[in-house]
Short mmCIF file of C-alpha atoms and ligand atoms in Angstrom, two decimals:
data_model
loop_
_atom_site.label_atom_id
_atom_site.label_comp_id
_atom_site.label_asym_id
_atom_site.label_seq_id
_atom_site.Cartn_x
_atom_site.Cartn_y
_atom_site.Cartn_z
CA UNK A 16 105.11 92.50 109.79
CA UNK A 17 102.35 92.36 112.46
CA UNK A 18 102.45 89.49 114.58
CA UNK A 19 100.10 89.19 118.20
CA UNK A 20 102.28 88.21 121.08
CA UNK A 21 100.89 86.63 124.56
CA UNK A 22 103.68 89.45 126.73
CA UNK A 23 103.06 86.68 129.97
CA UNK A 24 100.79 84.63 131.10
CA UNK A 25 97.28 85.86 131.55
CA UNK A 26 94.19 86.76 130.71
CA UNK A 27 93.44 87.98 126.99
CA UNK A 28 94.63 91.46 128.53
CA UNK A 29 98.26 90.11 127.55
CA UNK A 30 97.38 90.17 123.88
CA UNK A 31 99.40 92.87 122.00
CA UNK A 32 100.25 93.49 118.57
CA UNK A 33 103.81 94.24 117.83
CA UNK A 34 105.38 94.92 114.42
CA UNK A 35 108.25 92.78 114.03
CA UNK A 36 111.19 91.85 111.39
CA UNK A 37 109.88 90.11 108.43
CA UNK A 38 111.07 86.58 108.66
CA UNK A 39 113.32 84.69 106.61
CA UNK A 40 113.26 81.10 105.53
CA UNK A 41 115.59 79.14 107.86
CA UNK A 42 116.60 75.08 106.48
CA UNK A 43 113.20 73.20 106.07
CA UNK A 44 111.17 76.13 107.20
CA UNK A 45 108.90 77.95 105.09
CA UNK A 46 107.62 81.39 105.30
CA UNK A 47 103.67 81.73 104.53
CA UNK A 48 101.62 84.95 103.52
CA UNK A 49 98.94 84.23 106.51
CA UNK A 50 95.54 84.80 104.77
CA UNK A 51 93.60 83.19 108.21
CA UNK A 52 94.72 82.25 111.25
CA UNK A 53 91.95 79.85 113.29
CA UNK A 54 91.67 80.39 116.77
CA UNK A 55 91.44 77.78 119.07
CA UNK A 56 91.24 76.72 122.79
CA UNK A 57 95.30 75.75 122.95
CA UNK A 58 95.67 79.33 121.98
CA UNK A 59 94.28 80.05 125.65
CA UNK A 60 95.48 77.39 127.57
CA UNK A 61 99.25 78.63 125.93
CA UNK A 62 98.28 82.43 126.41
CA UNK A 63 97.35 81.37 130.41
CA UNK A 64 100.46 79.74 130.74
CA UNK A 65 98.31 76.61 131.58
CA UNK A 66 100.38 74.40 128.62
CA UNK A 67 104.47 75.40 128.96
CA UNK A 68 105.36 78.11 126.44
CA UNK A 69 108.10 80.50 126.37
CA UNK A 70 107.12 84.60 126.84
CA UNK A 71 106.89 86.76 125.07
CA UNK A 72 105.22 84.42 122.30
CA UNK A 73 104.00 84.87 119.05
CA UNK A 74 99.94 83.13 119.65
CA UNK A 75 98.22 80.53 117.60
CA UNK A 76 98.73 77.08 116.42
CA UNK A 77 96.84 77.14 112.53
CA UNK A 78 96.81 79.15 109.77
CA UNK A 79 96.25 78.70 106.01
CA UNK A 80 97.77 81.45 103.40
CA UNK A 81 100.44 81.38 100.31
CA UNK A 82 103.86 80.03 100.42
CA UNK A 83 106.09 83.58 99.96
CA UNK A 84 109.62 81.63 100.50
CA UNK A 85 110.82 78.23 101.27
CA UNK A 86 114.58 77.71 102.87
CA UNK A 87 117.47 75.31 101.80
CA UNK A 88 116.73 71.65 101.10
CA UNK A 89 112.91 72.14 101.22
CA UNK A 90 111.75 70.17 98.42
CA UNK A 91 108.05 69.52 99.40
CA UNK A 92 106.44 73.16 98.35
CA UNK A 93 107.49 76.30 96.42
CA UNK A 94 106.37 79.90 96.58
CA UNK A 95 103.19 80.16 95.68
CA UNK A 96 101.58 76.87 96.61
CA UNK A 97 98.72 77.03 98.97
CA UNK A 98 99.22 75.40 102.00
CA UNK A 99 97.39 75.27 105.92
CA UNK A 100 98.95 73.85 108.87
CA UNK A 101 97.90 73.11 113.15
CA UNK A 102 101.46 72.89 114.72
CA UNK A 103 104.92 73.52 113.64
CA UNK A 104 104.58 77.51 113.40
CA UNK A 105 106.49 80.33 115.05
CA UNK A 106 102.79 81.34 115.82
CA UNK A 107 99.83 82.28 113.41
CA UNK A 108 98.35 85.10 114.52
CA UNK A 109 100.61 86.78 112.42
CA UNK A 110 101.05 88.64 108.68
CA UNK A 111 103.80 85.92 108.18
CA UNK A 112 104.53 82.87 109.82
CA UNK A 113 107.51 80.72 109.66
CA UNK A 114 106.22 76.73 109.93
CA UNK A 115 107.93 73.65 109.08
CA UNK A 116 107.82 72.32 105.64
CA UNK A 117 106.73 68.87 107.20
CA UNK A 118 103.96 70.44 108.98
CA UNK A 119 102.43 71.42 105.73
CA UNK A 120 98.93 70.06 103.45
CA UNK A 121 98.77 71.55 100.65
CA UNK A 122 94.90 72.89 99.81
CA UNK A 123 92.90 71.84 97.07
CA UNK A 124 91.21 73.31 94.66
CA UNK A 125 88.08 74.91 95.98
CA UNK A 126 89.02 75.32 99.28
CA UNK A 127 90.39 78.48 100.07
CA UNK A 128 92.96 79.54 103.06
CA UNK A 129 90.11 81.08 105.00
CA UNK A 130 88.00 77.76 104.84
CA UNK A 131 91.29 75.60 105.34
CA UNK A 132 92.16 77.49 108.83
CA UNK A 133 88.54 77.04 109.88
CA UNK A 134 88.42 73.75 109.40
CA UNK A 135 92.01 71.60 109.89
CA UNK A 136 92.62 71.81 113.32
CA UNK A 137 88.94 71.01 115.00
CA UNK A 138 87.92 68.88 111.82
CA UNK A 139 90.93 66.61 112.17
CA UNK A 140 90.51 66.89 115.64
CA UNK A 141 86.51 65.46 115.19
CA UNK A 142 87.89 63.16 112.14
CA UNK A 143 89.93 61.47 114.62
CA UNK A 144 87.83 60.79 117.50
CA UNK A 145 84.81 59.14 115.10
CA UNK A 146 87.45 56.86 113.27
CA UNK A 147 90.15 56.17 115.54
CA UNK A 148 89.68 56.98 119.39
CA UNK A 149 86.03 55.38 119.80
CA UNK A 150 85.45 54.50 115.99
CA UNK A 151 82.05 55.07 115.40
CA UNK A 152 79.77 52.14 114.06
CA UNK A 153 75.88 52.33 112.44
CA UNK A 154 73.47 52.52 114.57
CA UNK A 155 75.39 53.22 117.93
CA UNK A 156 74.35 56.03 120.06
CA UNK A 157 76.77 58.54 120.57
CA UNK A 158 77.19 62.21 123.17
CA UNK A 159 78.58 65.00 122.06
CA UNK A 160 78.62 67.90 123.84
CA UNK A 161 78.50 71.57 123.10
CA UNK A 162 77.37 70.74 120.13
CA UNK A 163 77.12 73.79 118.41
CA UNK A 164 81.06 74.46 119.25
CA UNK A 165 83.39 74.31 116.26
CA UNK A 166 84.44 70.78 117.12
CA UNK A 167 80.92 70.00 117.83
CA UNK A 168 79.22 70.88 114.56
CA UNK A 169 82.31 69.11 113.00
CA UNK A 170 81.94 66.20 115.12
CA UNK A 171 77.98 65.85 114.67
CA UNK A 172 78.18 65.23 111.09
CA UNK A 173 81.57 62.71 110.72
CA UNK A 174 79.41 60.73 113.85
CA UNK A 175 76.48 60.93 111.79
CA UNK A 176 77.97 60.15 108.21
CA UNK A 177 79.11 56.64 109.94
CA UNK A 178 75.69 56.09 110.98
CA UNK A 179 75.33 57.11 114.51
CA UNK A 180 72.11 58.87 115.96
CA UNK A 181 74.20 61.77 117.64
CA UNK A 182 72.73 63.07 121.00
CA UNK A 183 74.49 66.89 121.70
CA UNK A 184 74.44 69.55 124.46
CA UNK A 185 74.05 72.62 123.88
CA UNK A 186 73.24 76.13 126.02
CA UNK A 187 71.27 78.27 123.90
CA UNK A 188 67.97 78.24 121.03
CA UNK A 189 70.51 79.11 118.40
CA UNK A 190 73.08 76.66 119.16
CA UNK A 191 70.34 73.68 119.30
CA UNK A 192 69.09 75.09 115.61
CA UNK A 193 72.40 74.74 114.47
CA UNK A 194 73.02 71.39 115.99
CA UNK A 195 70.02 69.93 114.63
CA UNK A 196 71.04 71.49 110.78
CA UNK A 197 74.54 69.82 111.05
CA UNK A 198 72.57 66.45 111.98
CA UNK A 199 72.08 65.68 115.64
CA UNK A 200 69.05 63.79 116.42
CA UNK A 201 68.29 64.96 119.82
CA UNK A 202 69.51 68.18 121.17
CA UNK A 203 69.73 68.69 125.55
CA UNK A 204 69.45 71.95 126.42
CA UNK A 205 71.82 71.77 129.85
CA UNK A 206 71.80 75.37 130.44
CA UNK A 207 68.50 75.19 132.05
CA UNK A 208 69.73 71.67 134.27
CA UNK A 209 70.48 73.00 138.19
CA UNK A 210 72.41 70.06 138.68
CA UNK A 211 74.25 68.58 135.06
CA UNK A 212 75.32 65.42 137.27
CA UNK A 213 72.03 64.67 138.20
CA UNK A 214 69.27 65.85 135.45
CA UNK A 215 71.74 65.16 132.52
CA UNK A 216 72.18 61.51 132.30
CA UNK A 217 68.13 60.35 132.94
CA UNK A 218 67.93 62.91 129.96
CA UNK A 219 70.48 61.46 127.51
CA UNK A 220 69.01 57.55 128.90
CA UNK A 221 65.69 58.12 127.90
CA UNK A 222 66.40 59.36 123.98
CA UNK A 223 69.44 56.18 123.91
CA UNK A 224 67.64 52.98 124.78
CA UNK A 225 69.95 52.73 128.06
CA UNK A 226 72.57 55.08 127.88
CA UNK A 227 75.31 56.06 125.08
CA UNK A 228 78.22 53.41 123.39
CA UNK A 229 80.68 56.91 123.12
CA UNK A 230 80.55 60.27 124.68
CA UNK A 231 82.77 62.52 122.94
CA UNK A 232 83.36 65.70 126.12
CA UNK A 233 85.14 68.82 125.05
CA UNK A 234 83.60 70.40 128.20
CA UNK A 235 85.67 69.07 130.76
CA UNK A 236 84.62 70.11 134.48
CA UNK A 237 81.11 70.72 134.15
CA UNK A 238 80.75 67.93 132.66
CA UNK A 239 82.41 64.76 132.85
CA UNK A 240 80.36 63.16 135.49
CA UNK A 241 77.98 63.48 133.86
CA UNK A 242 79.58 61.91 130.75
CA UNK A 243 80.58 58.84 132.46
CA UNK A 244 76.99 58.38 133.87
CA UNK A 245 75.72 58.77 130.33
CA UNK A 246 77.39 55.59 129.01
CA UNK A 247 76.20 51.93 128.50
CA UNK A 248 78.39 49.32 130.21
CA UNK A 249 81.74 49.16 128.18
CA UNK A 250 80.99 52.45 126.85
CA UNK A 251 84.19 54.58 126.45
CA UNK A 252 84.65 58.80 127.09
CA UNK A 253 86.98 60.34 125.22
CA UNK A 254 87.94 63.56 127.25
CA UNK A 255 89.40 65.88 124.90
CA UNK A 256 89.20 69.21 126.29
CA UNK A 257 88.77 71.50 129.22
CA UNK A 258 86.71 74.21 128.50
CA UNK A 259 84.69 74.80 131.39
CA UNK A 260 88.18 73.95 133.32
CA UNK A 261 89.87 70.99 134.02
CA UNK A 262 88.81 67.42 135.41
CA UNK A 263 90.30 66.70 138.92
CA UNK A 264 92.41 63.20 139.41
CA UNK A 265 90.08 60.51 138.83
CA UNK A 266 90.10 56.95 140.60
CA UNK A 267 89.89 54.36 138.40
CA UNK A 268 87.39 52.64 140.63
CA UNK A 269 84.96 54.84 139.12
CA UNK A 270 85.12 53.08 135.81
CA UNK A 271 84.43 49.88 137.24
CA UNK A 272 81.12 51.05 139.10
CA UNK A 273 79.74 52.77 135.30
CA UNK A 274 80.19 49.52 133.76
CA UNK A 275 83.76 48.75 132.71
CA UNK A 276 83.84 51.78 130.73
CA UNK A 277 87.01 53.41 129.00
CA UNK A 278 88.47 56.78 129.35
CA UNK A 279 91.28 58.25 127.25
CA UNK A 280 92.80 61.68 127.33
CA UNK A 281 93.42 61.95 123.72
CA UNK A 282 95.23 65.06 122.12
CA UNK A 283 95.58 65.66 117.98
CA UNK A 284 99.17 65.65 118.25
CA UNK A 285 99.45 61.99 119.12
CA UNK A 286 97.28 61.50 115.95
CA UNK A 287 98.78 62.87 112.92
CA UNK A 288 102.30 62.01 114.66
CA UNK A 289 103.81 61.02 111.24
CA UNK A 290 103.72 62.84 107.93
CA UNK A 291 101.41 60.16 106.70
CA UNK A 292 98.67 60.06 109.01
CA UNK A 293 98.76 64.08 108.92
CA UNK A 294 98.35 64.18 104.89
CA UNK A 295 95.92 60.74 105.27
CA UNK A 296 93.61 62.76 108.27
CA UNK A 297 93.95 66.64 106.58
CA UNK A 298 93.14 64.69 103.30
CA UNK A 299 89.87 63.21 104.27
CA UNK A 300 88.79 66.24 105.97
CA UNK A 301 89.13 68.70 103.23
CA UNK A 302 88.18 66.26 100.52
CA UNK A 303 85.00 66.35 102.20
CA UNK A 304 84.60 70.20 102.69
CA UNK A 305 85.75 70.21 98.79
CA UNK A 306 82.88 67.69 97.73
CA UNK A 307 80.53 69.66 100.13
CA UNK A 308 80.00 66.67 102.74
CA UNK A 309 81.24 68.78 105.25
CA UNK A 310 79.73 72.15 106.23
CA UNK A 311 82.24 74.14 108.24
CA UNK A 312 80.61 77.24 110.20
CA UNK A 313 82.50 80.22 110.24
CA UNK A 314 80.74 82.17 113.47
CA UNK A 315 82.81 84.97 113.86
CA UNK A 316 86.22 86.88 112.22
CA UNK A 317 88.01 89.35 114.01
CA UNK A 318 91.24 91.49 112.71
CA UNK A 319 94.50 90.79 113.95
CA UNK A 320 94.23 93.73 116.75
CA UNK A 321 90.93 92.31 118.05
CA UNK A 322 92.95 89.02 119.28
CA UNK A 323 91.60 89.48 122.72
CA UNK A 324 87.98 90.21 121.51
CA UNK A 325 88.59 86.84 119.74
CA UNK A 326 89.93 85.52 122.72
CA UNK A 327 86.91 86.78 125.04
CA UNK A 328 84.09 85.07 122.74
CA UNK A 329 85.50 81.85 122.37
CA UNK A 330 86.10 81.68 126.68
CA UNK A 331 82.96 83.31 127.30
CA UNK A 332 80.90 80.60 124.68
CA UNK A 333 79.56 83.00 123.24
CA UNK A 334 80.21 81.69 119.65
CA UNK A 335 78.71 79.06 117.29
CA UNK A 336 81.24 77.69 114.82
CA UNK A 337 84.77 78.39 114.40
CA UNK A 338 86.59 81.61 115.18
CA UNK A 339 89.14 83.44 113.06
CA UNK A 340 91.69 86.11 112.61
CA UNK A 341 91.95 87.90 109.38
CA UNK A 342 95.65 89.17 109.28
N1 NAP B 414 92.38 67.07 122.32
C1 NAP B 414 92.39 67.56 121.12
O1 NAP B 414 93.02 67.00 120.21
C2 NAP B 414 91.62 68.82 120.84
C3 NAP B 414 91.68 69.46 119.61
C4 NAP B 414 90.85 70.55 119.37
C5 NAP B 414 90.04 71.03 120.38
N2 NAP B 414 90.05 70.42 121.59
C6 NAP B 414 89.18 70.84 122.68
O2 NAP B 414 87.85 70.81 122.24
C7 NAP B 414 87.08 71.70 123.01
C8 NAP B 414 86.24 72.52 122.08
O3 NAP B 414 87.09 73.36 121.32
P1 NAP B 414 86.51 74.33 120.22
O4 NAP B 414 87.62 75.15 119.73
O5 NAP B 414 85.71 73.55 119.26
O6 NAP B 414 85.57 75.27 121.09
P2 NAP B 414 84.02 75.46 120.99
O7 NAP B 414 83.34 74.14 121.20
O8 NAP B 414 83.70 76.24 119.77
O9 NAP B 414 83.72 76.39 122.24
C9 NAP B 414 83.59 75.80 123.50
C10 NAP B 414 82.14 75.52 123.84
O10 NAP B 414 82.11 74.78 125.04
C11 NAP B 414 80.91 75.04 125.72
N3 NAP B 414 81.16 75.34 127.13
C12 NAP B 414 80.53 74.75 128.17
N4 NAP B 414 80.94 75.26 129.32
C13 NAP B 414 81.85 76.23 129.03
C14 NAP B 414 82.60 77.12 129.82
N5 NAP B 414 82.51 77.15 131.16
N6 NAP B 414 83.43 77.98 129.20
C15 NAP B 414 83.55 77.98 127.87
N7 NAP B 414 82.84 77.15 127.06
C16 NAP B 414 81.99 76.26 127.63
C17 NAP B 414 80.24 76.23 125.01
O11 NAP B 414 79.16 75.74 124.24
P3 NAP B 414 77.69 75.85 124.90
O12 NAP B 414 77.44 77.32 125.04
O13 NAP B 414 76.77 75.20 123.94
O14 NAP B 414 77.77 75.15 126.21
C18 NAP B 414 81.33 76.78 124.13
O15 NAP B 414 80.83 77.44 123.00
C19 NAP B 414 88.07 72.52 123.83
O16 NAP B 414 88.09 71.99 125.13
C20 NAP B 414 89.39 72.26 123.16
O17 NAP B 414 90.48 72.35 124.04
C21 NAP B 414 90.82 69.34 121.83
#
């Protein structure tokens, strides 16, 4: 099979594809046909070397695609089934990958693979920031920023279905059309602000009555001042990402002087920890792109031997949506 392998750490330069041994079913492993693999930020931070991996490594943390084979004592799935998946994989960005048989959902009816990998990983990801991190109550004013990012879209309309009036960032006309069509009410256009510190939080003020209950801030760097001077007093931040780089040690002083806000670090695995809370989080997510109250924007697909191409757009924010790889 043809599998993409990060060869060290680097730059999307380190992306090769390599044909390698079919795999075989090991005990509770499963082997999947990979119809889509998504492609997501942890693919980089893993291909950099910036989150410990071993090299040579097969890339890419979700996929969605046909159960081929199923090892000893797996009793949850069969060949055939239809399954997607965010960790537990020997790698997605692969014709086959081998992935726990815990780690599995199974799909429902009308949602296929390709939807499934574009959704599962940033949908649960949004799904549990608005209803567990910072839940999200009617009528509270929430941030989200890059708005028009997979996540963000995602994240726009779970805020909004609980009521929120969802204020987003975003850096370009096309992203702030999309933001607006997956719900937001106001859309900040902070590629034009010299300084984000400074211009960003009167903005976000002004459209909130006072400032924001919850910023969620996938941005990181560039950002997160910004985010903390966006809240209302006891407002929390939920800094889930880095991509614009990441946030430098932060003294908790700081929270004091925005108000007795809250900041969390929070990180998907921690959330669907147990088999439970994955099936309960995957469940809600995909029941809703099944019943259509979720729209799920696939911006770009590349082929497996465009991996770094893939790579490149995502880093370089040039896309809207999610991004995947069609084995
Ligand atoms: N903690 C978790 O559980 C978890 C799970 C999933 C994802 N994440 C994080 O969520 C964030 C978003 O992930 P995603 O896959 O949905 O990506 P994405 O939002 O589709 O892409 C990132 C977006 O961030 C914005 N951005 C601003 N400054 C940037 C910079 N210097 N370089 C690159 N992008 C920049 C861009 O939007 P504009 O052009 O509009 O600025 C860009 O399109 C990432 O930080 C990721 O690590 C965290």
């Amino acid at each position: 099979m043809r599998a993409v392998l990060a060869t060290t750490p680097g730059g999307p330069e380190v992306l090769a594809v390599q044909d390698l041994p079919d795999p075989v079913a090991p005990p509770g492993r499963v082997v999947v046909a990979v119809e889509a693999a998504g492609v997501n930020f942890v693919d980089t931070y893993r291909r950099e070397g910036r989150y410990p991996m071993p090299f040579p490594h097969v890339v890419g943390a979700e996929g969605a695609g046909q159960v081929l084979a199923v090892g000893e004592d797996v009793t949850t799935v069969a060949a055939g089934d239809r399954v997607g998946w965010v960790s537990g994989s020997d790698g997605s960005y692969a014709e086959r990958a081998v992935v726990d048989a815990d780690a599995l959902v199974p799909l429902p009816d009308g949602v296929p693979a390709e939807l499934a990998a574009a959704v599962l990983l940033q949908g649960m990801t949004a799904q549990y920031l608005v209803a567990s991190t910072f839940p999200v109550r009617p009528g509270q004013h929430v941030l989200v920023h890059a708005g028009a990012g997979g996540t963000g879209l995602l994240l726009t309309q779970l805020a909004a279905a609980r009521g929120a009036r969802v204020v987003t960032t975003v850096s370009t006309a096309v992203k702030e059309q999309l933001s607006r069509d997956a719900g937001a009410s106001e859309v900040i256009r902070y590629d034009g602000l010299a300084d984000l510190t400074v211009e960003l939080p009167p903005l976000v003020r002004a459209v909130t009555d006072g400032g924001v209950h919850t910023v969620y801030d996938g941005v990181g760097r560039s950002t997160f001042d910004a985010s903390l001077a966006s809240l209302r007093p006891r407002g929390g931040l939920a800094l889930f990402g880095a991509a614009s780089g990441a946030v430098p040690p932060v003294d908790p002083q700081r929270l004091n002087a925005a108000g007795s806000v809250y900041l969390t670090r929070p990180f998907l695995a921690h959330y669907i920890a147990t088999r439970d809370e994955l099936l309960e989080r995957a469940g809600e997510v995909l029941g809703r792109v099944a019943d259509g109250s979720l729209r799920v924007r696939v911006g770009e697909r590349f082929a497996l031997p465009e991996a770094a191409a893939a790579h490149r757009a995502l880093e370089g924010r040039r896309t809207a949506g999610k991004v995947l790889l069609l084995p």
